[in-house]
PDB file of C-alpha atoms in Angstrom:
ATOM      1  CA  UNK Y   1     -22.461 -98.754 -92.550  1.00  0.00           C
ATOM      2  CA  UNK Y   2     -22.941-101.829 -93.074  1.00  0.00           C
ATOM      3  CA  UNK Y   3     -22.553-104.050 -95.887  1.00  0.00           C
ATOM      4  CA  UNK Y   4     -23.964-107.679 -96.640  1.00  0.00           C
ATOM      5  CA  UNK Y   5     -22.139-110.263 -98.833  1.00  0.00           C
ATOM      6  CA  UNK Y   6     -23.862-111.693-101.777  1.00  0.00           C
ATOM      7  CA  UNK Y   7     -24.109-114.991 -99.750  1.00  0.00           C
ATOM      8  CA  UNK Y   8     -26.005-113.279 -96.957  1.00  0.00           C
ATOM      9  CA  UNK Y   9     -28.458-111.815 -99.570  1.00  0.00           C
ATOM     10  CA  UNK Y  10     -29.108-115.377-100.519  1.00  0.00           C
ATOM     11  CA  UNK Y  11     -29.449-116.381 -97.276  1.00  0.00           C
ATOM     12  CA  UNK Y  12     -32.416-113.588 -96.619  1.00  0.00           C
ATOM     13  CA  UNK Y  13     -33.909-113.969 -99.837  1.00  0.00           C
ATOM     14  CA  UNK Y  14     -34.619-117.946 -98.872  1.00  0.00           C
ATOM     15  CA  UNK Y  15     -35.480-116.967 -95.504  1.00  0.00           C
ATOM     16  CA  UNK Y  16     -38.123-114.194 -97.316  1.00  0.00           C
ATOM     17  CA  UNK Y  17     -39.430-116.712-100.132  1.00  0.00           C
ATOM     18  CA  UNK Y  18     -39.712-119.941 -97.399  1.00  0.00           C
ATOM     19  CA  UNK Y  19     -41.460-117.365 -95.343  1.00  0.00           C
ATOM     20  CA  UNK Y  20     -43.944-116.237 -97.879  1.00  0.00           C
ATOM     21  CA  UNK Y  21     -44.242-120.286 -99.354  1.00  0.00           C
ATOM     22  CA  UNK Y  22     -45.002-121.245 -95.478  1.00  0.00           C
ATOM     23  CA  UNK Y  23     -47.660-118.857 -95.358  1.00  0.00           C
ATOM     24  CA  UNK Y  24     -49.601-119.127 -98.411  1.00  0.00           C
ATOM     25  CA  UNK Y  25     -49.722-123.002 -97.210  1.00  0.00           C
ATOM     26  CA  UNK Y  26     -51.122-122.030 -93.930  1.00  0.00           C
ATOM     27  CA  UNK Y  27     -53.782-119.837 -95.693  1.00  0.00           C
ATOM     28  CA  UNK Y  28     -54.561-122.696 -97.775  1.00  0.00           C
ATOM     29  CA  UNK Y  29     -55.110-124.940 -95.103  1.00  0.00           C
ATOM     30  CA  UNK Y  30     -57.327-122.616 -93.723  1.00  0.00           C
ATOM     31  CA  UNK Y  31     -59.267-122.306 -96.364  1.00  0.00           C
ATOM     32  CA  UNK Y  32     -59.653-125.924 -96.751  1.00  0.00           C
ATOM     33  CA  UNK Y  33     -60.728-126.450 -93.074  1.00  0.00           C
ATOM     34  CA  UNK Y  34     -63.513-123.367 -93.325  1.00  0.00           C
ATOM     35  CA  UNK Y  35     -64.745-124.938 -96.756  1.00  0.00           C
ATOM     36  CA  UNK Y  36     -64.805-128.333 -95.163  1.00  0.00           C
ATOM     37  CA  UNK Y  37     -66.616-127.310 -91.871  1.00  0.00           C
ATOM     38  CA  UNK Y  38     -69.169-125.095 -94.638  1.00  0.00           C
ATOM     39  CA  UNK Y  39     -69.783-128.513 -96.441  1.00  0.00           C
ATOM     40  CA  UNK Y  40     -70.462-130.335 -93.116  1.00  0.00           C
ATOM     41  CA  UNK Y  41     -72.452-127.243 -91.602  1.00  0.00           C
ATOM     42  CA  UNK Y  42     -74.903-127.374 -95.339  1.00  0.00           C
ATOM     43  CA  UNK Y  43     -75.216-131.745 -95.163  1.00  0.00           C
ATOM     44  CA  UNK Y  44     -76.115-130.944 -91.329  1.00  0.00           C
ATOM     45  CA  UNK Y  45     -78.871-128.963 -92.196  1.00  0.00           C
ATOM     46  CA  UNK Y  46     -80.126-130.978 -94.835  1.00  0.00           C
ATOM     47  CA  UNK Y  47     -80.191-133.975 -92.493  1.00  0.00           C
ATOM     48  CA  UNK Y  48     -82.579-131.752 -90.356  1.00  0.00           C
ATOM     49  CA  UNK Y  49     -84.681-131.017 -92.894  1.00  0.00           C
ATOM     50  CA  UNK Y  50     -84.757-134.390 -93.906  1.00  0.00           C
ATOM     51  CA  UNK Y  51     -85.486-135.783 -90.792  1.00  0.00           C
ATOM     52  CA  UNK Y  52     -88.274-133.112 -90.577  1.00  0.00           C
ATOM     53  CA  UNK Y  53     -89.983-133.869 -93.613  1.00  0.00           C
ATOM     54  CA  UNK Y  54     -89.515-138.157 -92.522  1.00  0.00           C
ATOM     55  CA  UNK Y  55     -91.487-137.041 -89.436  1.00  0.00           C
ATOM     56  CA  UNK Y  56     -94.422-135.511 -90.592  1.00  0.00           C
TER      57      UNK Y  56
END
């Protein structure tokens, strides 16, 4: 069996914790690009509509 040393532990439980940190940044930045790309999608469709309404 075998056995880690309270410096490994430390070691994994950085590792873990930078893991989990690194990823709740990436789903972050996700989140940001979708809810930027929604914002640009909506003014996109407004400019349509405006244009529609200019050309009438």
């Amino acid at each position: 069996m075998t056995y880690f040393l309270k410096s490994d532990l430390r070691l994994v439980k950085a590792i873990s914790l930078g893991a989990l940190l690194l990823g709740a940044l990436a789903l972050g930045a996700c989140n940001t690009v979708a809810g930027i790309g929604s914002d640009v999608e909506h003014a996109g469709h407004s400019l349509e509509h405006a244009a529609e309404a200019a050309s009438r």
